XYZ file of C-alpha atoms in Angstrom:
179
model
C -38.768 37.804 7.709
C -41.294 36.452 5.212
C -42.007 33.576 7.670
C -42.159 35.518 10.283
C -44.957 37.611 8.916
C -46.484 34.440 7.525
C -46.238 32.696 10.884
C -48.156 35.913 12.446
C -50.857 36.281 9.763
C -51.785 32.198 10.247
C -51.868 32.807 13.812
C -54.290 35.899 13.885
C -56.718 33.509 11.333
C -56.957 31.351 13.923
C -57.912 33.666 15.771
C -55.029 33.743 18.689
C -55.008 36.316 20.748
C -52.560 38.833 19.901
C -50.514 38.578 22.607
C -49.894 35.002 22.329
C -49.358 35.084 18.945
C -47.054 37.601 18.753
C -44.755 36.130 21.575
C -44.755 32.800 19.304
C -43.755 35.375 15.827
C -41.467 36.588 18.631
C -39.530 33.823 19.307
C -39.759 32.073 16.023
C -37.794 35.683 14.964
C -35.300 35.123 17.664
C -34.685 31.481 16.733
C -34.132 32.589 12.951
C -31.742 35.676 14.199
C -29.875 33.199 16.508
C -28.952 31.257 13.414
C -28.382 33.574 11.468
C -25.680 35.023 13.747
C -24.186 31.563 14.025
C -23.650 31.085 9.780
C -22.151 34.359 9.644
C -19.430 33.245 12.063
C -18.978 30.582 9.122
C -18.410 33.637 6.458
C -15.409 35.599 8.319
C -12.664 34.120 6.285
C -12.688 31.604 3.312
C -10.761 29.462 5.188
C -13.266 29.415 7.739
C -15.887 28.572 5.194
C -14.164 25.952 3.420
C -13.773 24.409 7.771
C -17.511 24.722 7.975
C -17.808 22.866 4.347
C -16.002 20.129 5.607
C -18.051 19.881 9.171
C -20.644 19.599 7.530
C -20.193 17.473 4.352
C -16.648 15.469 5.875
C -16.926 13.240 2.295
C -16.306 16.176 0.093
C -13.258 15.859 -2.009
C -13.429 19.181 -3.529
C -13.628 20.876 -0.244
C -10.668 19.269 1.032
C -9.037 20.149 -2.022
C -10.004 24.020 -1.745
C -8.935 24.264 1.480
C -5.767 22.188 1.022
C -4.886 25.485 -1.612
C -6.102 27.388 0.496
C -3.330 26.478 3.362
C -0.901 26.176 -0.199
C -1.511 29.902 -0.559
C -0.902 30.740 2.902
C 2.031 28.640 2.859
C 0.812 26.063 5.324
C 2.204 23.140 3.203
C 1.484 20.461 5.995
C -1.829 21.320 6.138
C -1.986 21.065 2.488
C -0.404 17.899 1.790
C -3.135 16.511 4.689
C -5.985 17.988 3.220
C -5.372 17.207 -0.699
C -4.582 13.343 1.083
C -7.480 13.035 1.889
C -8.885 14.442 -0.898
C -7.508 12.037 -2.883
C -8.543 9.290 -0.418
C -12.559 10.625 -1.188
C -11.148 10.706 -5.266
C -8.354 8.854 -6.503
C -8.793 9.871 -9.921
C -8.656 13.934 -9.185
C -5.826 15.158 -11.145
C -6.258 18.591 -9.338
C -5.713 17.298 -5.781
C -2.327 15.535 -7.464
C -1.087 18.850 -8.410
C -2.208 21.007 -5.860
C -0.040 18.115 -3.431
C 2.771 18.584 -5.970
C 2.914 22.060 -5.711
C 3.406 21.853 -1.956
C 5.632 18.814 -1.787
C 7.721 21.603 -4.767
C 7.673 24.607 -2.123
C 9.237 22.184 0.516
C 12.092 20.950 -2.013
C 10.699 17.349 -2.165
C 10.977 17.436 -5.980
C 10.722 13.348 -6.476
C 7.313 12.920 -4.553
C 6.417 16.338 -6.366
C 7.612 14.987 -9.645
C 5.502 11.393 -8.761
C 1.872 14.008 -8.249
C 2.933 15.817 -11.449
C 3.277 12.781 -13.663
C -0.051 10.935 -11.961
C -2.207 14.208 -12.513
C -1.310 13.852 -16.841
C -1.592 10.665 -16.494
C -5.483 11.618 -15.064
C -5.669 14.501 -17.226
C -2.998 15.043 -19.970
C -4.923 18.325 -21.122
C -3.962 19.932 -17.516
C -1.620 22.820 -18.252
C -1.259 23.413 -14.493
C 0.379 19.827 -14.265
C 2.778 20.644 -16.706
C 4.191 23.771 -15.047
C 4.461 22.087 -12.255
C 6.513 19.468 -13.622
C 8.153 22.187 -15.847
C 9.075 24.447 -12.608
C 10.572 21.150 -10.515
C 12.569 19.645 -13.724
C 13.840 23.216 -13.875
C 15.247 23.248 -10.304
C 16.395 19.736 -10.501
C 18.637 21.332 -13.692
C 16.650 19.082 -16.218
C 16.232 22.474 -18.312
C 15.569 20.773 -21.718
C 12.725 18.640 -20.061
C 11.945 21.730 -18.689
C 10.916 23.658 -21.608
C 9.308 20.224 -23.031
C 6.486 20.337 -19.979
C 6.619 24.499 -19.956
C 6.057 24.569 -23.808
C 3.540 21.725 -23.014
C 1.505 24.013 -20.972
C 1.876 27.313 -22.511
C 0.080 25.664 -25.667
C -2.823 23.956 -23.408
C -3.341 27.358 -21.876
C -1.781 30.564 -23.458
C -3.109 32.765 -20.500
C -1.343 30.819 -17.574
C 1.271 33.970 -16.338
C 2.998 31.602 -14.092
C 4.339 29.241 -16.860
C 5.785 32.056 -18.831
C 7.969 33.015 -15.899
C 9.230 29.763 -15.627
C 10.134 29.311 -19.097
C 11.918 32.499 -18.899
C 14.018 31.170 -16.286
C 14.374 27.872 -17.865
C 15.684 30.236 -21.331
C 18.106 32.117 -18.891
C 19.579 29.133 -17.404
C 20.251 28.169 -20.349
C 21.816 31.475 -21.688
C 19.261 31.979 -23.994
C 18.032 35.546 -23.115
């Protein structure tokens, strides 16, 4: 709007006729609406932000990694697993994109490639309680429950508000009888 008012007060200085002018303020507003109409197309769902994030920036690791748990939380894990590839293709060394790939290879029961993201993202990052619950939930359905609590304890004391690992170390505690 600002430029559009701008646009129309430089013309009038220069003393265009009005007519003119304002059919150039005219169009430069419809040019500005057009696009504006377009981005918002961008905004109607985050996954549909995270697409446009990619279009537009395609060497992005950390967009491929949001929108790889993005399709994690929609339970997409494919889609997932490709995007936090090639996530880790733009950045080897992101201990995230190792766990979020865990956590999906963990929802399709492939607990040794799950197991292999877990241990890579501590060995990136051995102060990443997410990691740990990871590791923690798949040695748990594997029925390592001792190694288990190791990684669950692990995590609870790198990050006492994580919900998710408490839930797993009450199931690890009930598998073991100890309720």
């Amino acid at each position: 709007v600002l430029l559009v008012f701008a646009s129309y007060r430089m013309l009038a200085r220069l003393g265009w006729r009005a007519r003119g002018g304002a059919g150039l303020v005219l169009l430069v507003a419809l040019a500005l609406g057009w696009r504006t109409y377009a981005r918002n197309r961008d905004y109607q769902s985050e996954l549909a932000i995270w697409d446009a994030n990619i279009r537009d920036w395609p060497h992005s690791d950390r967009a491929y990694l949001t929108r790889g748990s993005l399709h994690w939380q929609m339970q997409r894990y494919d889609e997932a697993i490709t995007d936090y590839d090639r996530s880790l293709e733009l950045n080897p060394r992101s201990a995230k994109a190792y766990v979020g790939r865990g956590n999906a290879f963990d929802a399709r029961g492939q607990h040794d490639q799950a197991l292999r993201d877990f241990d890579k993202a501590i060995e990136l990052d051995p102060h990443l309680a997410d990691a740990y619950d990871g590791r923690g939930g798949v040695m748990l359905a594997k029925g390592q429950v001792d190694e288990a609590l190791r990684d669950l304890d692990r995590a609870i004391a790198l990050d006492p508000g994580y919900a998710n690992t408490y839930l797993n170390r009450a199931r690890a505690h009930a598998a073991k009888r100890e309720l």
